[in-house]
Amino acid sequence: MKEIILIKLGEIVLKGLNRKSFEDTLIKSIKRRLSGVGRFDIRYAQSTIRVEPLDDDTDMDEAVECVSRIFGIAAFARACVTDKDIGSIKTAAAEYLRDTLEGVNTFKVEAKRSDKSFAMQSPEICREVGGFLHDTYPHLTVDVHEPDVTVTVEIRDFGAYIRAGLIRGAGGIPVGTGGKACVLISGGIDSPVASYMMAKRGLELTAVHFASPPYTSELAEQKVVQLLERVARYSGRIKMFTVPFTEIQNEIRDKCIEDYFTIIMRRFMMEIAEIIAGQNDCQALITGESLGQVASQTIGAIACTDSACNMPVFRPLIGMDKEEIITVSRKIDTFDISIQPYEDCCTVFTPKHPKTKPALNKVLEEQNKLDCRRLVEDAVKNVRVTMIY
Ligand code: ATP
Ligand code: MG
């Protein structure tokens, strides 16, 4: 039996005049993301996107999983396609929905007829199909108000679609419709979650990771790649830049007062990320900071970090507790990778008494002991690029 996926659009139906470009972006990303699963015919009509596999051996479970992670989709369903005659519709419904119907007690049938030339009216279709399902599965009773399952029959131009209820989609808005931003990604729990949350708001992602070999290992960087691969299941491909950070950290350690290490390091990160972001058409930075989580995330510390760059900095986790962040990281399957114990460059030189209320003039005085311009230029010049899919 031929199976397809029907996709219902989400928030984008609210977007008025932009609607068309939102729809186009969504369809493009569905096409791109499903190209890794198989060959599909993807069409849009009457607020529904229909995804039809072109080969019989297409893995539809994988296709459904892929679709469930695409932002801009409110809901979707697997459906079977059959000829537009009532006999085929009845037998197809009974066969295709067997597992579902055997597992419930009450049902109702709903019919939608967008092909008005079809000989039967909707109430008649419901009666016929409902009666047949009831005969086939006698344990079922009809409940039109709160059924365990609603069987939907849609009579369309190309054929009839039969499906049980809708599955909730990833929500959000299509990636790319909001522009592009650059996430500062560490190997921790927070920044992958921040990446996911901003992709959900329609941003395409670029990523910057600071590595300090030999203080940080190759494995630590591999961990970041793995995290971004998980994020990319939602955001689509991500270009990742690995920035050599060792010299900057060594210089800070050798020349600045210890209490300011972290804040100065974070200012360098923002400045370098902003340059890379600019070179890659990004209009904002993203970090995984959460207010008060650590000394470098107090209001005062964030003010000092913020003043190192001009782009807007999105901090989607700013008001979230660690527990709430962990819930999301489990949902997107990054948690188990994040908790693997590899060192991050932030943890290599941690001051014993970090300043929680740093004065910007004092921070600048310390930072200006370094040849900042050359350090930044060198770091940017020596980035490495990895494409993440
Ligand atoms: P995370 O769990 O994301 O590592 P964190 O709670 O450990 O965050 P910090 O180490 O203070 O917090 O880092 C705050 C933010 O700075 C991170 O969320 C991330 O956006 C950025 N950041 C930290 N380390 C790096 C790094 N090595 N490369 C790129 N960005 C980093
Ligand atoms: Mg960290």
Tab-separated table of C-alpha atoms and ligand atoms in Angstrom:
chain	number	residue	atom	x	y	z
A	1	MET	CA	0.000	0.000	0.000
A	2	LYS	CA	1.366	3.414	-0.933
A	3	GLU	CA	2.188	5.538	2.085
A	4	ILE	CA	2.791	9.295	2.146
A	5	ILE	CA	3.377	12.013	4.736
A	6	LEU	CA	0.957	14.917	4.998
A	7	ILE	CA	2.351	18.070	6.583
A	8	LYS	CA	0.321	20.878	8.093
A	9	LEU	CA	1.988	24.264	8.327
A	10	GLY	CA	2.578	25.978	11.664
A	11	GLU	CA	2.933	29.574	12.773
A	12	ILE	CA	3.840	30.586	9.247
A	13	VAL	CA	0.200	30.783	8.263
A	14	LEU	CA	0.136	33.917	10.411
A	15	LYS	CA	2.772	35.731	8.432
A	16	GLY	CA	0.547	37.670	6.037
A	17	LEU	CA	2.420	38.992	3.044
A	18	ASN	CA	5.582	37.035	3.868
A	19	ARG	CA	3.672	33.827	3.805
A	20	LYS	CA	4.762	32.810	0.348
A	21	SER	CA	8.468	33.151	1.085
A	22	PHE	CA	8.020	31.289	4.385
A	23	GLU	CA	6.308	28.457	2.572
A	24	ASP	CA	8.992	28.350	-0.104
A	25	THR	CA	11.745	28.206	2.510
A	26	LEU	CA	9.976	25.435	4.370
A	27	ILE	CA	9.454	23.363	1.245
A	28	LYS	CA	13.088	23.859	0.276
A	29	SER	CA	14.268	22.689	3.674
A	30	ILE	CA	11.961	19.667	3.608
A	31	LYS	CA	13.419	18.775	0.203
A	32	ARG	CA	16.993	19.243	1.332
A	33	ARG	CA	16.589	17.329	4.576
A	34	LEU	CA	14.709	14.422	2.998
A	35	SER	CA	17.279	14.101	0.230
A	36	GLY	CA	19.390	12.196	2.758
A	37	VAL	CA	16.597	9.639	3.231
A	38	GLY	CA	15.512	8.906	-0.340
A	39	ARG	CA	13.747	10.292	-3.428
A	40	PHE	CA	10.433	12.045	-2.852
A	41	ASP	CA	7.847	14.007	-4.767
A	42	ILE	CA	6.995	17.010	-2.591
A	43	ARG	CA	3.985	19.173	-3.437
A	44	TYR	CA	2.069	21.916	-1.782
A	45	ALA	CA	-1.643	22.500	-2.120
A	46	GLN	CA	-4.448	23.716	0.143
A	47	SER	CA	-2.198	24.392	3.206
A	48	THR	CA	-0.902	20.840	3.130
A	49	ILE	CA	2.456	19.590	1.924
A	50	ARG	CA	2.317	16.098	0.521
A	51	VAL	CA	5.493	14.023	0.639
A	52	GLU	CA	5.372	10.970	-1.572
A	53	PRO	CA	8.239	8.455	-1.819
A	54	LEU	CA	9.269	7.624	-5.369
A	55	ASP	CA	10.796	4.241	-4.536
A	56	ASP	CA	9.034	1.288	-2.952
A	57	ASP	CA	11.843	0.519	-0.525
A	58	THR	CA	11.969	4.016	1.010
A	59	ASP	CA	12.371	3.935	4.790
A	60	MET	CA	9.251	5.843	5.839
A	61	ASP	CA	10.070	5.593	9.560
A	62	GLU	CA	13.259	7.502	8.895
A	63	ALA	CA	11.432	10.015	6.694
A	64	VAL	CA	8.867	10.620	9.438
A	65	GLU	CA	11.601	11.093	12.020
A	66	CYS	CA	13.331	13.585	9.752
A	67	VAL	CA	10.089	15.518	9.178
A	68	SER	CA	9.385	15.577	12.926
A	69	ARG	CA	12.488	17.749	13.400
A	70	ILE	CA	11.831	20.389	10.754
A	71	PHE	CA	10.820	23.765	12.159
A	72	GLY	CA	7.731	25.444	10.719
A	73	ILE	CA	5.688	22.246	10.809
A	74	ALA	CA	2.783	22.307	13.263
A	75	ALA	CA	1.591	18.771	12.680
A	76	PHE	CA	1.944	15.885	10.287
A	77	ALA	CA	0.534	12.470	9.642
A	78	ARG	CA	1.333	9.297	7.837
A	79	ALA	CA	-1.417	8.431	5.402
A	80	CYS	CA	-2.109	5.798	2.790
A	81	VAL	CA	-3.180	6.668	-0.728
A	82	THR	CA	-5.833	4.744	-2.549
A	83	ASP	CA	-8.070	5.001	-5.610
A	84	LYS	CA	-11.029	7.312	-5.393
A	85	ASP	CA	-13.731	4.700	-5.135
A	86	ILE	CA	-15.544	3.913	-1.956
A	87	GLY	CA	-14.815	0.179	-2.074
A	88	SER	CA	-11.037	0.721	-2.190
A	89	ILE	CA	-11.262	3.415	0.481
A	90	LYS	CA	-13.098	1.115	2.898
A	91	THR	CA	-10.756	-1.839	2.538
A	92	ALA	CA	-7.656	0.367	2.579
A	93	ALA	CA	-8.824	2.079	5.792
A	94	ALA	CA	-9.461	-1.216	7.538
A	95	GLU	CA	-6.116	-2.650	6.502
A	96	TYR	CA	-3.895	0.419	6.872
A	97	LEU	CA	-5.215	1.378	10.300
A	98	ARG	CA	-5.430	-2.154	11.718
A	99	ASP	CA	-2.842	-1.701	14.502
A	100	THR	CA	-4.287	1.640	15.537
A	101	LEU	CA	-7.906	0.475	15.537
A	102	GLU	CA	-7.168	-2.750	17.405
A	103	GLY	CA	-5.581	-0.693	20.178
A	104	VAL	CA	-8.523	1.645	20.863
A	105	ASN	CA	-12.181	1.427	21.900
A	106	THR	CA	-13.886	4.391	20.277
A	107	PHE	CA	-13.534	6.098	16.916
A	108	LYS	CA	-15.154	8.419	14.456
A	109	VAL	CA	-14.684	9.027	10.759
A	110	GLU	CA	-14.224	12.457	9.256
A	111	ALA	CA	-14.325	13.133	5.528
A	112	LYS	CA	-12.947	16.071	3.538
A	113	ARG	CA	-13.803	16.399	-0.067
A	114	SER	CA	-11.625	18.840	-1.974
A	115	ASP	CA	-12.471	17.039	-5.221
A	116	LYS	CA	-16.091	18.127	-5.497
A	117	SER	CA	-16.681	15.847	-8.465
A	118	PHE	CA	-16.507	12.800	-6.201
A	119	ALA	CA	-19.874	11.076	-6.308
A	120	MET	CA	-20.544	10.896	-2.570
A	121	GLN	CA	-20.990	13.731	-0.077
A	122	SER	CA	-18.880	13.814	3.099
A	123	PRO	CA	-21.573	12.507	5.531
A	124	GLU	CA	-22.196	9.579	3.232
A	125	ILE	CA	-18.481	8.753	3.031
A	126	CYS	CA	-18.274	8.828	6.845
A	127	ARG	CA	-21.266	6.518	7.180
A	128	GLU	CA	-19.944	4.010	4.649
A	129	VAL	CA	-16.383	3.890	5.996
A	130	GLY	CA	-17.524	4.005	9.639
A	131	GLY	CA	-19.923	1.122	9.074
A	132	PHE	CA	-17.267	-0.965	7.387
A	133	LEU	CA	-14.688	-0.349	10.130
A	134	HIS	CA	-17.271	-1.202	12.751
A	135	ASP	CA	-18.076	-4.482	10.956
A	136	THR	CA	-14.378	-5.309	10.648
A	137	TYR	CA	-13.505	-4.414	14.245
A	138	PRO	CA	-16.669	-5.164	16.216
A	139	HIS	CA	-15.111	-4.111	19.545
A	140	LEU	CA	-15.207	-0.494	18.373
A	141	THR	CA	-17.955	1.963	19.181
A	142	VAL	CA	-18.506	5.328	17.589
A	143	ASP	CA	-17.933	8.418	19.721
A	144	VAL	CA	-18.310	11.640	17.784
A	145	HIS	CA	-17.341	13.891	20.710
A	146	GLU	CA	-14.201	12.392	22.253
A	147	PRO	CA	-13.095	9.444	20.179
A	148	ASP	CA	-9.825	7.625	20.952
A	149	VAL	CA	-8.996	7.981	17.289
A	150	THR	CA	-10.326	10.024	14.409
A	151	VAL	CA	-10.044	8.406	11.005
A	152	THR	CA	-9.777	11.041	8.304
A	153	VAL	CA	-10.585	10.397	4.659
A	154	GLU	CA	-9.551	13.154	2.264
A	155	ILE	CA	-10.731	13.026	-1.318
A	156	ARG	CA	-8.110	14.940	-3.289
A	157	ASP	CA	-7.333	15.459	-6.943
A	158	PHE	CA	-4.686	12.725	-7.070
A	159	GLY	CA	-6.478	10.106	-4.957
A	160	ALA	CA	-7.951	9.458	-1.542
A	161	TYR	CA	-5.829	9.796	1.604
A	162	ILE	CA	-6.621	7.859	4.741
A	163	ARG	CA	-5.034	8.637	8.081
A	164	ALA	CA	-5.493	8.449	11.831
A	165	GLY	CA	-4.803	11.496	14.046
A	166	LEU	CA	-2.134	14.127	13.523
A	167	ILE	CA	1.286	13.986	15.178
A	168	ARG	CA	2.637	17.180	16.698
A	169	GLY	CA	5.473	18.713	14.652
A	170	ALA	CA	8.617	20.549	15.790
A	171	GLY	CA	6.806	23.911	15.770
A	172	GLY	CA	8.746	27.156	15.381
A	173	ILE	CA	9.390	28.866	12.071
A	174	PRO	CA	11.371	27.600	9.067
A	175	VAL	CA	15.144	27.824	9.374
A	176	GLY	CA	16.513	30.590	7.193
A	177	THR	CA	13.468	32.860	7.296
A	178	GLY	CA	14.924	34.806	10.231
A	179	GLY	CA	18.406	35.299	8.770
A	180	LYS	CA	21.634	33.813	9.999
A	181	ALA	CA	23.434	33.880	13.346
A	182	CYS	CA	26.682	32.587	14.738
A	183	VAL	CA	26.599	30.442	17.861
A	184	LEU	CA	29.539	30.214	20.253
A	185	ILE	CA	29.558	26.506	20.869
A	186	SER	CA	31.386	24.770	23.698
A	187	GLY	CA	31.187	21.114	24.616
A	188	GLY	CA	28.809	21.857	27.487
A	189	ILE	CA	25.105	21.356	28.020
A	190	ASP	CA	23.991	24.913	27.400
A	191	SER	CA	25.215	26.114	24.032
A	192	PRO	CA	23.724	23.209	21.986
A	193	VAL	CA	20.359	23.962	23.616
A	194	ALA	CA	20.749	27.663	22.817
A	195	SER	CA	21.526	26.723	19.193
A	196	TYR	CA	18.415	24.586	18.933
A	197	MET	CA	16.219	27.311	20.436
A	198	MET	CA	17.378	30.001	18.038
A	199	ALA	CA	17.129	27.709	14.995
A	200	LYS	CA	13.541	27.155	16.093
A	201	ARG	CA	12.976	30.880	15.710
A	202	GLY	CA	14.001	30.670	12.070
A	203	LEU	CA	17.744	31.352	12.232
A	204	GLU	CA	20.217	29.518	10.071
A	205	LEU	CA	23.308	28.639	12.120
A	206	THR	CA	27.030	29.090	11.790
A	207	ALA	CA	29.178	27.958	14.731
A	208	VAL	CA	32.428	29.083	16.289
A	209	HIS	CA	34.372	26.885	18.685
A	210	PHE	CA	37.498	27.938	20.564
A	211	ALA	CA	40.061	25.202	21.055
A	212	SER	CA	43.259	25.413	23.083
A	213	PRO	CA	45.511	22.515	22.211
A	214	PRO	CA	47.356	20.980	23.963
A	215	TYR	CA	45.244	22.041	26.979
A	216	THR	CA	42.175	20.820	25.152
A	217	SER	CA	42.305	17.586	23.186
A	218	GLU	CA	41.232	16.450	19.750
A	219	LEU	CA	38.528	14.428	21.489
A	220	ALA	CA	37.071	17.576	23.028
A	221	GLU	CA	36.686	19.014	19.554
A	222	GLN	CA	35.143	15.793	18.233
A	223	LYS	CA	32.598	16.096	20.997
A	224	VAL	CA	31.594	19.537	19.716
A	225	VAL	CA	31.223	18.118	16.206
A	226	GLN	CA	28.952	15.390	17.558
A	227	LEU	CA	26.863	17.958	19.422
A	228	LEU	CA	26.460	20.062	16.299
A	229	GLU	CA	25.461	16.967	14.316
A	230	ARG	CA	22.591	16.530	16.754
A	231	VAL	CA	21.641	20.207	16.477
A	232	ALA	CA	21.830	19.969	12.662
A	233	ARG	CA	19.019	17.409	12.689
A	234	TYR	CA	16.841	20.406	13.532
A	235	SER	CA	18.710	23.354	12.063
A	236	GLY	CA	20.018	21.801	8.858
A	237	ARG	CA	23.687	22.047	7.923
A	238	ILE	CA	26.028	24.159	10.024
A	239	LYS	CA	29.391	25.601	9.023
A	240	MET	CA	31.692	25.291	12.011
A	241	PHE	CA	34.837	27.351	12.562
A	242	THR	CA	37.428	26.106	15.014
A	243	VAL	CA	39.524	28.971	16.334
A	244	PRO	CA	42.999	28.373	17.829
A	245	PHE	CA	42.816	29.969	21.246
A	246	THR	CA	45.968	28.748	22.982
A	247	GLU	CA	48.129	31.788	22.411
A	248	ILE	CA	45.452	34.172	23.642
A	249	GLN	CA	44.949	32.142	26.787
A	250	ASN	CA	48.670	31.883	27.435
A	251	GLU	CA	49.074	35.625	26.998
A	252	ILE	CA	46.192	36.356	29.379
A	253	ARG	CA	47.665	33.991	31.951
A	254	ASP	CA	51.128	35.498	31.661
A	255	LYS	CA	50.220	39.169	31.625
A	256	CYS	CA	46.864	39.831	33.290
A	257	ILE	CA	45.707	39.698	36.908
A	258	GLU	CA	44.233	36.253	37.510
A	259	ASP	CA	40.825	37.463	38.739
A	260	TYR	CA	40.088	38.828	35.262
A	261	PHE	CA	41.136	35.771	33.221
A	262	THR	CA	37.675	34.536	32.401
A	263	ILE	CA	36.150	37.871	31.558
A	264	ILE	CA	39.012	38.886	29.281
A	265	MET	CA	38.949	35.507	27.592
A	266	ARG	CA	35.226	35.862	26.995
A	267	ARG	CA	35.710	39.325	25.525
A	268	PHE	CA	38.197	37.866	23.049
A	269	MET	CA	35.693	35.149	22.173
A	270	MET	CA	32.977	37.680	21.413
A	271	GLU	CA	35.270	39.873	19.356
A	272	ILE	CA	36.593	36.988	17.271
A	273	ALA	CA	33.152	35.434	16.859
A	274	GLU	CA	31.812	38.767	15.661
A	275	ILE	CA	34.467	39.009	12.949
A	276	ILE	CA	33.818	35.464	11.736
A	277	ALA	CA	30.068	36.098	11.926
A	278	GLY	CA	30.434	39.223	9.793
A	279	GLN	CA	32.494	37.369	7.189
A	280	ASN	CA	29.716	34.773	6.934
A	281	ASP	CA	26.658	37.020	6.613
A	282	CYS	CA	25.521	36.484	10.191
A	283	GLN	CA	23.658	39.316	11.853
A	284	ALA	CA	23.801	38.168	15.479
A	285	LEU	CA	25.717	36.038	17.953
A	286	ILE	CA	24.215	33.321	20.156
A	287	THR	CA	25.560	32.093	23.495
A	288	GLY	CA	24.384	29.591	26.088
A	289	GLU	CA	24.628	31.997	29.008
A	290	SER	CA	22.097	31.840	31.832
A	291	LEU	CA	21.920	34.638	34.368
A	292	GLY	CA	23.812	33.891	37.557
A	293	GLN	CA	24.868	30.368	36.542
A	294	VAL	CA	28.572	31.109	37.038
A	295	ALA	CA	30.706	34.138	37.918
A	296	SER	CA	31.047	35.139	34.262
A	297	GLN	CA	27.273	35.241	33.863
A	298	THR	CA	26.296	37.935	36.361
A	299	ILE	CA	24.816	41.192	35.047
A	300	GLY	CA	28.142	42.953	35.545
A	301	ALA	CA	30.145	40.243	33.808
A	302	ILE	CA	27.705	40.043	30.909
A	303	ALA	CA	27.891	43.825	30.514
A	304	CYS	CA	31.690	43.551	30.194
A	305	THR	CA	31.468	40.711	27.672
A	306	ASP	CA	28.747	42.427	25.686
A	307	SER	CA	30.750	45.589	25.242
A	308	ALA	CA	33.389	43.616	23.306
A	309	CYS	CA	31.080	43.381	20.292
A	310	ASN	CA	28.487	45.395	18.435
A	311	MET	CA	26.225	42.727	17.022
A	312	PRO	CA	23.104	41.774	18.943
A	313	VAL	CA	23.827	38.797	21.208
A	314	PHE	CA	20.982	36.323	21.672
A	315	ARG	CA	21.027	34.458	24.979
A	316	PRO	CA	17.913	32.287	24.815
A	317	LEU	CA	18.727	30.510	28.096
A	318	ILE	CA	19.127	33.689	30.115
A	319	GLY	CA	16.059	33.049	32.282
A	320	MET	CA	16.181	29.280	32.421
A	321	ASP	CA	17.219	27.010	35.314
A	322	LYS	CA	19.754	24.264	34.720
A	323	GLU	CA	16.998	21.658	35.135
A	324	GLU	CA	14.921	23.294	32.417
A	325	ILE	CA	17.935	23.448	30.129
A	326	ILE	CA	18.687	19.768	30.774
A	327	THR	CA	15.108	18.826	29.876
A	328	VAL	CA	15.575	20.382	26.446
A	329	SER	CA	19.026	18.854	26.011
A	330	ARG	CA	17.576	15.402	26.680
A	331	LYS	CA	14.798	16.052	24.212
A	332	ILE	CA	17.233	16.944	21.442
A	333	ASP	CA	19.594	14.101	22.410
A	334	THR	CA	22.613	16.241	23.227
A	335	PHE	CA	22.708	15.610	26.976
A	336	ASP	CA	24.579	12.289	26.890
A	337	ILE	CA	27.257	13.773	24.667
A	338	SER	CA	27.539	16.992	26.695
A	339	ILE	CA	28.228	15.192	29.945
A	340	GLN	CA	31.223	13.297	28.586
A	341	PRO	CA	34.132	14.623	30.599
A	342	TYR	CA	36.378	16.500	28.184
A	343	GLU	CA	38.063	19.729	29.132
A	344	ASP	CA	36.846	23.023	27.648
A	345	CYS	CA	39.164	25.962	27.150
A	346	CYS	CA	37.061	27.860	29.697
A	347	THR	CA	37.926	25.353	32.387
A	348	VAL	CA	41.651	25.267	31.661
A	349	PHE	CA	42.555	28.518	33.401
A	350	THR	CA	39.860	29.155	35.942
A	351	PRO	CA	40.711	31.911	38.417
A	352	LYS	CA	40.309	31.031	42.098
A	353	HIS	CA	38.436	34.280	42.754
A	354	PRO	CA	36.742	35.395	39.549
A	355	LYS	CA	35.284	38.888	39.632
A	356	THR	CA	31.499	38.759	39.797
A	357	LYS	CA	31.202	42.556	39.588
A	358	PRO	CA	34.021	43.499	37.272
A	359	ALA	CA	34.505	47.180	36.448
A	360	LEU	CA	34.856	47.599	32.706
A	361	ASN	CA	37.673	50.143	32.982
A	362	LYS	CA	39.679	47.738	35.119
A	363	VAL	CA	39.029	44.876	32.690
A	364	LEU	CA	40.140	47.034	29.769
A	365	GLU	CA	43.243	48.137	31.648
A	366	GLU	CA	44.194	44.484	32.087
A	367	GLN	CA	43.265	43.466	28.562
A	368	ASN	CA	45.210	46.359	27.072
A	369	LYS	CA	48.416	44.890	28.447
A	370	LEU	CA	48.126	42.509	25.505
A	371	ASP	CA	48.651	43.095	21.802
A	372	CYS	CA	44.935	42.485	21.260
A	373	ARG	CA	44.796	43.411	17.612
A	374	ARG	CA	47.508	40.995	16.550
A	375	LEU	CA	46.148	38.192	18.730
A	376	VAL	CA	42.682	38.551	17.244
A	377	GLU	CA	43.977	38.779	13.680
A	378	ASP	CA	46.148	35.695	14.121
A	379	ALA	CA	43.303	33.693	15.570
A	380	VAL	CA	40.913	34.661	12.764
A	381	LYS	CA	43.554	33.927	10.133
A	382	ASN	CA	44.084	30.396	11.412
A	383	VAL	CA	40.541	29.106	11.731
A	384	ARG	CA	39.651	25.663	10.439
A	385	VAL	CA	36.316	24.949	8.756
A	386	THR	CA	34.200	21.808	9.151
A	387	MET	CA	30.816	21.280	7.502
A	388	ILE	CA	28.292	19.628	9.761
A	389	TYR	CA	25.275	17.816	8.308
B	1	ATP	P1	28.060	25.474	28.086
B	1	ATP	O1	27.311	24.430	28.841
B	1	ATP	O2	27.391	25.854	26.803
B	1	ATP	O3	29.501	25.097	27.917
B	1	ATP	P2	28.649	26.940	30.418
B	1	ATP	O4	27.574	26.949	31.388
B	1	ATP	O5	29.766	25.983	30.595
B	1	ATP	O6	28.022	26.783	28.965
B	1	ATP	P3	30.571	29.044	30.125
B	1	ATP	O7	31.664	28.060	30.059
B	1	ATP	O8	30.708	30.212	31.000
B	1	ATP	O9	29.165	28.412	30.444
B	1	ATP	O10	30.316	29.566	28.693
B	1	ATP	C1	29.245	30.425	28.429
B	1	ATP	C2	29.006	30.446	26.949
B	1	ATP	O11	30.198	30.847	26.274
B	1	ATP	C3	28.713	29.084	26.371
B	1	ATP	O12	27.342	28.753	26.485
B	1	ATP	C4	29.127	29.266	24.939
B	1	ATP	O13	28.141	29.976	24.207
B	1	ATP	C5	30.366	30.141	25.072
B	1	ATP	N1	31.587	29.310	25.152
B	1	ATP	C6	32.199	28.792	26.235
B	1	ATP	N2	33.285	28.070	25.901
B	1	ATP	C7	33.367	28.118	24.559
B	1	ATP	C8	34.261	27.568	23.575
B	1	ATP	N3	35.300	26.810	23.924
B	1	ATP	N4	34.032	27.845	22.289
B	1	ATP	C9	32.984	28.613	21.915
B	1	ATP	N5	32.114	29.145	22.778
B	1	ATP	C10	32.288	28.916	24.082
B	2	MG	MG	31.267	25.622	28.930
